């Protein structure tokens, strides 16, 4: 049987090392070298030279926060957007460059995002009717993940500008986190209205930009590259058994609630009894998978973020902090506060 793809990844998700090169170029653009930070975060040249290698999203966020401190630029994510090239999205970016239209190119970057990253909250999505590209980031927001939203939306915008040769490519930008006093900078960079504290992270294309033909559009090469993307995507998803599929659906559904088996079954396009039967065939029960998923996420959130425990309890769908504390003691035999303190001490001691 193929190995479980999901189990190989950190609970909160991971990202291709190709995006570390984008960050490095952004830091250089600000007049600094990122090498001291790579050394600090144990990013070796061997890792950087492995195109299929990934690092955890929390590690990427901490590295980005350190890069912002180094450069003194709170909007380093926008600089990363400026430095983003289609090839930084790997095979998906190459396919996008050769697409028939600009909007189809952007859609393919989102469609094949799993080739470059996996986010526990969900995968990017392109709405053809409204010409809107949506991105899901880890919540709640803090200084560690603001730049992630900026760099992703900025990278998509840069792609559209690169393939069309136009600067005014967007009608509107939506950002979930609050305005940090940078709205003027953002509207100047994106060239359109930017709405903060929105219900989503998204960019909406101008109608006259969407049908433009990319400078490197090439039908035969595009078909070949899309076929390669589909092959890689099938290889990744082919390693997911029903247990992995349930865990993949569970994570974004947890926030503020405990999703039922019926809800997850509907997400998978199955009936509840069918899902139970398939899980039983793998020796698994839904309530155990729910508990395992919460445990894996809890360990990452407590260890890798500075979120308070009430926030983590809500993210994991617990009724409140007491229920979260009780579960944590059952999992590890200690409180989340003790675990976080022990992990901090280990980091200090190397």
Coordinates of C-alpha atoms in Angstrom, one line a residue:
X1 CA 0.0 0.0 0.0
X2 CA 1.3 3.5 -0.8
X3 CA 2.5 5.5 2.2
X4 CA 0.3 8.0 3.9
X5 CA 1.0 11.4 2.3
X6 CA -0.6 13.3 5.1
X7 CA 1.4 11.7 7.8
X8 CA 4.7 12.9 6.3
X9 CA 3.8 16.6 6.7
X10 CA 3.6 18.9 9.7
X11 CA 0.0 19.3 11.0
X12 CA -0.2 23.0 10.1
X13 CA 1.2 22.5 6.6
X14 CA 4.4 22.9 4.7
X15 CA 5.8 24.9 1.8
X16 CA 8.4 24.4 -1.0
X17 CA 11.9 25.6 -0.4
X18 CA 11.5 27.5 -3.7
X19 CA 9.8 30.2 -1.8
X20 CA 12.9 30.6 0.4
X21 CA 14.7 31.8 -2.7
X22 CA 12.0 34.4 -3.1
X23 CA 12.5 35.6 0.5
X24 CA 16.3 35.7 0.0
X25 CA 15.9 37.9 -3.1
X26 CA 13.5 40.2 -1.2
X27 CA 16.0 40.6 1.6
X28 CA 18.8 41.3 -0.9
X29 CA 16.6 43.9 -2.5
X30 CA 16.3 45.6 0.9
X31 CA 20.1 45.7 1.1
X32 CA 20.8 42.7 3.4
X33 CA 22.0 39.1 3.1
X34 CA 19.7 36.3 4.4
X35 CA 22.5 33.9 4.9
X36 CA 22.8 34.6 8.7
X37 CA 19.1 33.8 9.0
X38 CA 19.5 30.6 7.0
X39 CA 22.3 29.6 9.3
X40 CA 20.1 30.4 12.4
X41 CA 17.2 28.4 11.1
X42 CA 19.3 25.5 9.8
X43 CA 18.5 26.1 6.1
X44 CA 21.4 24.3 4.4
X45 CA 22.5 24.7 0.7
X46 CA 21.7 21.0 0.3
X47 CA 18.1 21.7 1.3
X48 CA 17.8 24.8 -1.0
X49 CA 19.2 22.7 -3.9
X50 CA 16.4 20.1 -3.6
X51 CA 13.5 21.4 -5.6
X52 CA 11.0 19.0 -4.1
X53 CA 12.1 19.7 -0.5
X54 CA 9.7 21.5 1.9
X55 CA 9.8 23.2 5.3
X56 CA 7.0 23.6 7.8
X57 CA 4.8 26.6 7.5
X58 CA 5.5 27.7 11.1
X59 CA 9.3 27.5 10.4
X60 CA 8.7 29.6 7.2
X61 CA 6.7 32.1 9.2
X62 CA 9.4 32.5 11.9
X63 CA 12.0 32.9 9.3
X64 CA 9.9 35.6 7.6
X65 CA 9.4 37.4 10.9
X66 CA 13.2 37.4 11.5
X67 CA 13.7 38.7 7.9
X68 CA 11.4 41.6 8.7
X69 CA 13.3 42.4 11.9
X70 CA 16.6 42.3 9.9
X71 CA 15.4 44.6 7.1
X72 CA 13.2 46.8 9.2
X73 CA 10.5 46.6 6.5
X74 CA 7.1 45.5 7.8
X75 CA 5.9 45.1 4.2
X76 CA 8.6 42.6 3.2
X77 CA 5.8 40.4 1.9
X78 CA 5.1 43.0 -0.8
X79 CA 8.8 43.0 -1.7
X80 CA 8.6 39.2 -1.9
X81 CA 5.6 39.7 -4.3
X82 CA 7.8 42.0 -6.4
X83 CA 10.5 39.3 -6.5
X84 CA 8.2 36.4 -7.3
X85 CA 8.7 34.8 -10.7
X86 CA 6.4 32.1 -12.3
X87 CA 9.2 29.5 -12.0
X88 CA 9.1 30.0 -8.2
X89 CA 5.8 28.1 -8.4
X90 CA 7.7 25.2 -10.0
X91 CA 6.0 23.2 -12.7
X92 CA 2.7 24.9 -12.0
X93 CA 4.3 28.3 -12.7
X94 CA 5.8 27.1 -16.0
X95 CA 2.4 25.8 -17.1
X96 CA 0.8 29.1 -16.1
X97 CA 3.2 31.1 -18.2
X98 CA 2.2 29.2 -21.3
X99 CA -1.6 29.3 -20.7
X100 CA -4.0 30.7 -23.3
X101 CA -5.1 33.6 -21.1
X102 CA -3.9 35.5 -18.1
X103 CA -6.8 34.3 -15.9
X104 CA -6.3 30.7 -16.9
X105 CA -2.6 31.0 -16.0
X106 CA -3.4 32.3 -12.5
X107 CA -6.1 29.6 -12.1
X108 CA -3.6 26.9 -12.8
X109 CA -1.1 28.2 -10.2
X110 CA -4.0 27.8 -7.7
X111 CA -5.2 24.5 -9.1
X112 CA -1.8 22.9 -8.7
X113 CA -0.9 24.7 -5.4
X114 CA -0.6 21.3 -3.7
X115 CA 2.5 20.7 -5.8
X116 CA 4.2 23.5 -3.8
X117 CA 2.5 23.7 -0.5
X118 CA -0.1 22.2 1.9
X119 CA -2.1 24.5 4.2
X120 CA -4.2 22.9 6.9
X121 CA -6.8 25.6 6.5
X122 CA -7.5 24.8 2.8
X123 CA -6.3 25.2 -0.7
X124 CA -6.4 28.3 -2.9
X125 CA -9.4 28.6 -5.2
X126 CA -10.1 30.6 -8.4
X127 CA -13.7 31.7 -9.1
X128 CA -14.2 32.1 -12.9
X129 CA -17.4 34.0 -12.6
X130 CA -16.1 36.8 -10.4
X131 CA -12.5 36.4 -11.6
X132 CA -11.4 36.2 -7.9
X133 CA -8.4 34.2 -6.6
X134 CA -8.7 33.3 -2.9
X135 CA -6.1 32.3 -0.4
X136 CA -6.5 30.7 3.0
X137 CA -4.0 31.6 5.8
X138 CA -3.5 30.2 9.3
X139 CA -5.6 32.1 11.8
X140 CA -5.5 34.0 14.1
X141 CA -3.2 36.6 12.6
X142 CA -0.1 37.9 14.2
X143 CA 3.3 39.3 13.3
X144 CA 4.4 35.8 12.0
X145 CA 1.8 35.4 9.3
X146 CA 0.9 38.9 8.0
X147 CA 3.7 38.7 5.5
X148 CA 2.5 35.3 4.2
X149 CA -0.8 36.9 3.0
X150 CA 1.1 39.8 1.5
X151 CA 3.6 37.7 -0.4
X152 CA 0.9 35.3 -1.8
X153 CA -1.4 38.0 -3.0
X154 CA 1.6 40.1 -4.2
X155 CA 3.0 37.1 -6.0
X156 CA -0.3 36.5 -7.9
X157 CA -0.4 40.2 -8.8
X158 CA 3.2 40.1 -10.0
X159 CA 2.4 37.1 -12.2
X160 CA -0.5 38.9 -13.9
X161 CA 1.7 42.0 -14.5
X162 CA 4.5 39.9 -15.9
X163 CA 2.5 37.8 -18.4
X164 CA 0.3 40.7 -19.6
X165 CA 2.8 43.6 -19.5
X166 CA 0.1 45.7 -17.7
X167 CA 0.4 47.3 -14.3
X168 CA -3.3 47.9 -13.5
X169 CA -4.4 44.3 -13.4
X170 CA -6.7 44.2 -10.3
X171 CA -10.1 45.6 -9.5
X172 CA -10.0 45.0 -5.7
X173 CA -7.9 43.3 -3.0
X174 CA -9.4 41.8 0.2
X175 CA -7.3 41.0 3.3
X176 CA -8.6 39.3 6.4
X177 CA -6.2 40.9 9.0
X178 CA -6.8 44.5 10.2
X179 CA -5.2 47.6 8.7
X180 CA -1.8 48.0 10.4
X181 CA -1.4 51.6 9.2
X182 CA -0.1 50.6 5.8
X183 CA -3.2 50.9 3.7
X184 CA -1.7 53.7 1.6
X185 CA 1.4 51.6 0.8
X186 CA -0.8 48.6 -0.1
X187 CA -3.1 50.5 -2.4
X188 CA -0.2 52.1 -4.1
X189 CA 1.5 48.7 -4.6
X190 CA -1.6 46.8 -5.8
X191 CA -2.9 49.8 -7.7
X192 CA -6.5 49.4 -6.6
X193 CA -8.7 49.6 -3.4
X194 CA -7.5 47.3 -0.6
X195 CA -10.1 46.3 2.0
X196 CA -8.8 45.1 5.4
X197 CA -10.6 43.1 8.0
X198 CA -12.4 41.4 5.1
X199 CA -14.1 38.0 5.1
X200 CA -11.3 36.5 2.9
X201 CA -7.9 37.0 1.4
X202 CA -8.4 37.6 -2.4
X203 CA -7.6 39.5 -5.5
X204 CA -10.1 40.3 -8.2
X205 CA -9.0 40.7 -11.7
X206 CA -10.1 43.4 -14.1
X207 CA -12.4 42.0 -16.8
X208 CA -10.3 43.3 -19.6
X209 CA -7.1 41.7 -18.1
X210 CA -8.5 38.2 -17.8
X211 CA -8.6 37.4 -21.6
X212 CA -5.2 38.8 -22.4
X213 CA -2.8 36.3 -24.0
X214 CA 0.4 35.8 -22.0
X215 CA 3.6 36.8 -23.7
X216 CA 4.9 33.2 -23.6
X217 CA 1.6 31.4 -24.4
X218 CA 2.3 28.2 -26.3
X219 CA -0.5 25.7 -26.8
X220 CA 1.6 22.5 -27.3
X221 CA 4.0 23.2 -24.5
X222 CA 1.0 24.2 -22.2
X223 CA -0.7 20.9 -22.8
X224 CA 2.5 19.0 -22.0
X225 CA 3.1 21.0 -18.8
X226 CA -0.5 20.6 -17.7
X227 CA -0.2 16.8 -18.2
X228 CA 2.9 16.7 -16.0
X229 CA 1.1 18.8 -13.3
X230 CA -1.8 16.4 -13.4
X231 CA 0.5 13.4 -13.1
X232 CA 2.3 14.9 -10.1
X233 CA -1.0 15.8 -8.5
X234 CA -2.4 12.3 -9.0
X235 CA 0.8 10.9 -7.5
X236 CA 0.4 13.0 -4.3
X237 CA -3.3 12.3 -3.9
X238 CA -2.9 8.7 -4.9
X239 CA -1.1 8.2 -1.6
X240 CA -4.0 9.4 0.4
X241 CA -6.2 6.6 1.9
X242 CA -9.6 7.4 3.4
X243 CA -7.9 8.2 6.8
X244 CA -5.8 10.9 5.1
X245 CA -8.8 12.2 3.3
X246 CA -10.8 12.6 6.5
X247 CA -7.9 14.3 8.3
X248 CA -7.5 16.7 5.3
X249 CA -11.2 17.7 5.5
X250 CA -11.3 17.8 9.3
X251 CA -8.7 20.5 9.9
X252 CA -10.4 23.5 8.2
X253 CA -13.8 22.5 9.7
X254 CA -12.6 22.5 13.3
X255 CA -12.5 26.2 13.9
X256 CA -15.1 27.1 16.6
X257 CA -16.9 23.8 16.3
X258 CA -16.6 20.0 16.4
X259 CA -17.5 18.7 12.9
X260 CA -19.7 15.7 12.8
X261 CA -19.1 12.5 10.8
X262 CA -22.0 13.5 8.7
X263 CA -20.4 16.8 7.8
X264 CA -17.1 15.3 6.9
X265 CA -18.9 12.5 4.9
X266 CA -20.7 15.2 2.9
X267 CA -17.4 17.0 2.2
X268 CA -16.1 13.8 0.8
X269 CA -19.2 13.2 -1.3
X270 CA -20.0 10.0 0.7
X271 CA -22.9 8.9 2.9
X272 CA -22.2 8.6 6.6
X273 CA -22.5 4.8 6.7
X274 CA -20.2 4.5 3.7
X275 CA -17.6 6.6 5.4
X276 CA -17.9 4.5 8.6
X277 CA -17.6 1.3 6.6
X278 CA -14.5 2.6 4.7
X279 CA -12.8 3.7 7.9
X280 CA -13.6 0.4 9.6
X281 CA -11.9 -1.4 6.7
X282 CA -8.7 0.5 7.7
X283 CA -9.2 -0.3 11.4
X284 CA -10.1 3.4 12.2
X285 CA -13.0 5.2 13.9
X286 CA -14.1 8.7 13.2
X287 CA -13.8 9.9 16.8
X288 CA -10.3 8.6 17.1
X289 CA -9.3 10.4 13.9
X290 CA -10.9 13.6 15.3
X291 CA -8.8 13.2 18.4
X292 CA -5.6 12.4 16.5
X293 CA -6.1 15.4 14.3
X294 CA -6.7 17.7 17.2
X295 CA -3.6 16.4 19.0
X296 CA -1.3 16.9 16.1
X297 CA -2.6 20.4 15.5
X298 CA -2.4 21.2 19.2
X299 CA 1.2 20.2 19.4
X300 CA 2.1 22.4 16.5
X301 CA 0.1 25.4 17.7
X302 CA 1.5 25.2 21.2
X303 CA 5.1 24.5 20.1
X304 CA 5.3 26.6 16.9
X305 CA 3.2 29.7 17.7
X306 CA 2.7 32.3 20.4
X307 CA -1.1 32.0 20.3
X308 CA -2.8 32.0 23.7
X309 CA -4.5 28.8 24.7
X310 CA -8.0 30.2 24.5
X311 CA -7.4 30.9 20.8
X312 CA -5.9 27.5 20.2
X313 CA -8.9 25.9 22.0
X314 CA -11.3 27.8 19.6
X315 CA -9.2 26.8 16.5
X316 CA -9.4 23.2 17.5
X317 CA -13.2 23.3 18.0
X318 CA -13.2 22.7 21.8
X319 CA -16.1 24.1 23.8
X320 CA -13.6 26.2 25.9
X321 CA -10.2 26.4 27.5
X322 CA -11.0 23.8 30.2
X323 CA -11.9 21.1 27.6
X324 CA -8.7 21.9 25.8
X325 CA -6.5 21.7 28.9
X326 CA -8.2 18.4 29.9
X327 CA -7.5 16.9 26.4
X328 CA -3.9 18.1 26.4
X329 CA -3.2 16.5 29.8
X330 CA -4.7 13.3 28.4
X331 CA -2.4 13.4 25.4
X332 CA 0.9 14.4 27.0
X333 CA 0.4 14.2 30.7
X334 CA 1.1 17.9 31.2
X335 CA -0.5 21.2 30.6
X336 CA 0.0 23.1 27.3
X337 CA 1.8 25.8 29.3
X338 CA 4.3 23.3 30.7
X339 CA 4.8 21.8 27.2
X340 CA 5.5 25.3 25.7
X341 CA 7.9 26.2 28.5
X342 CA 9.8 22.9 28.0
X343 CA 10.1 23.4 24.3
X344 CA 11.3 26.9 24.8
X345 CA 14.0 25.7 27.2
X346 CA 15.1 23.0 24.6
X347 CA 15.4 25.7 21.9
X348 CA 17.5 27.9 24.2
X349 CA 19.8 25.0 25.0
X350 CA 20.2 24.1 21.4

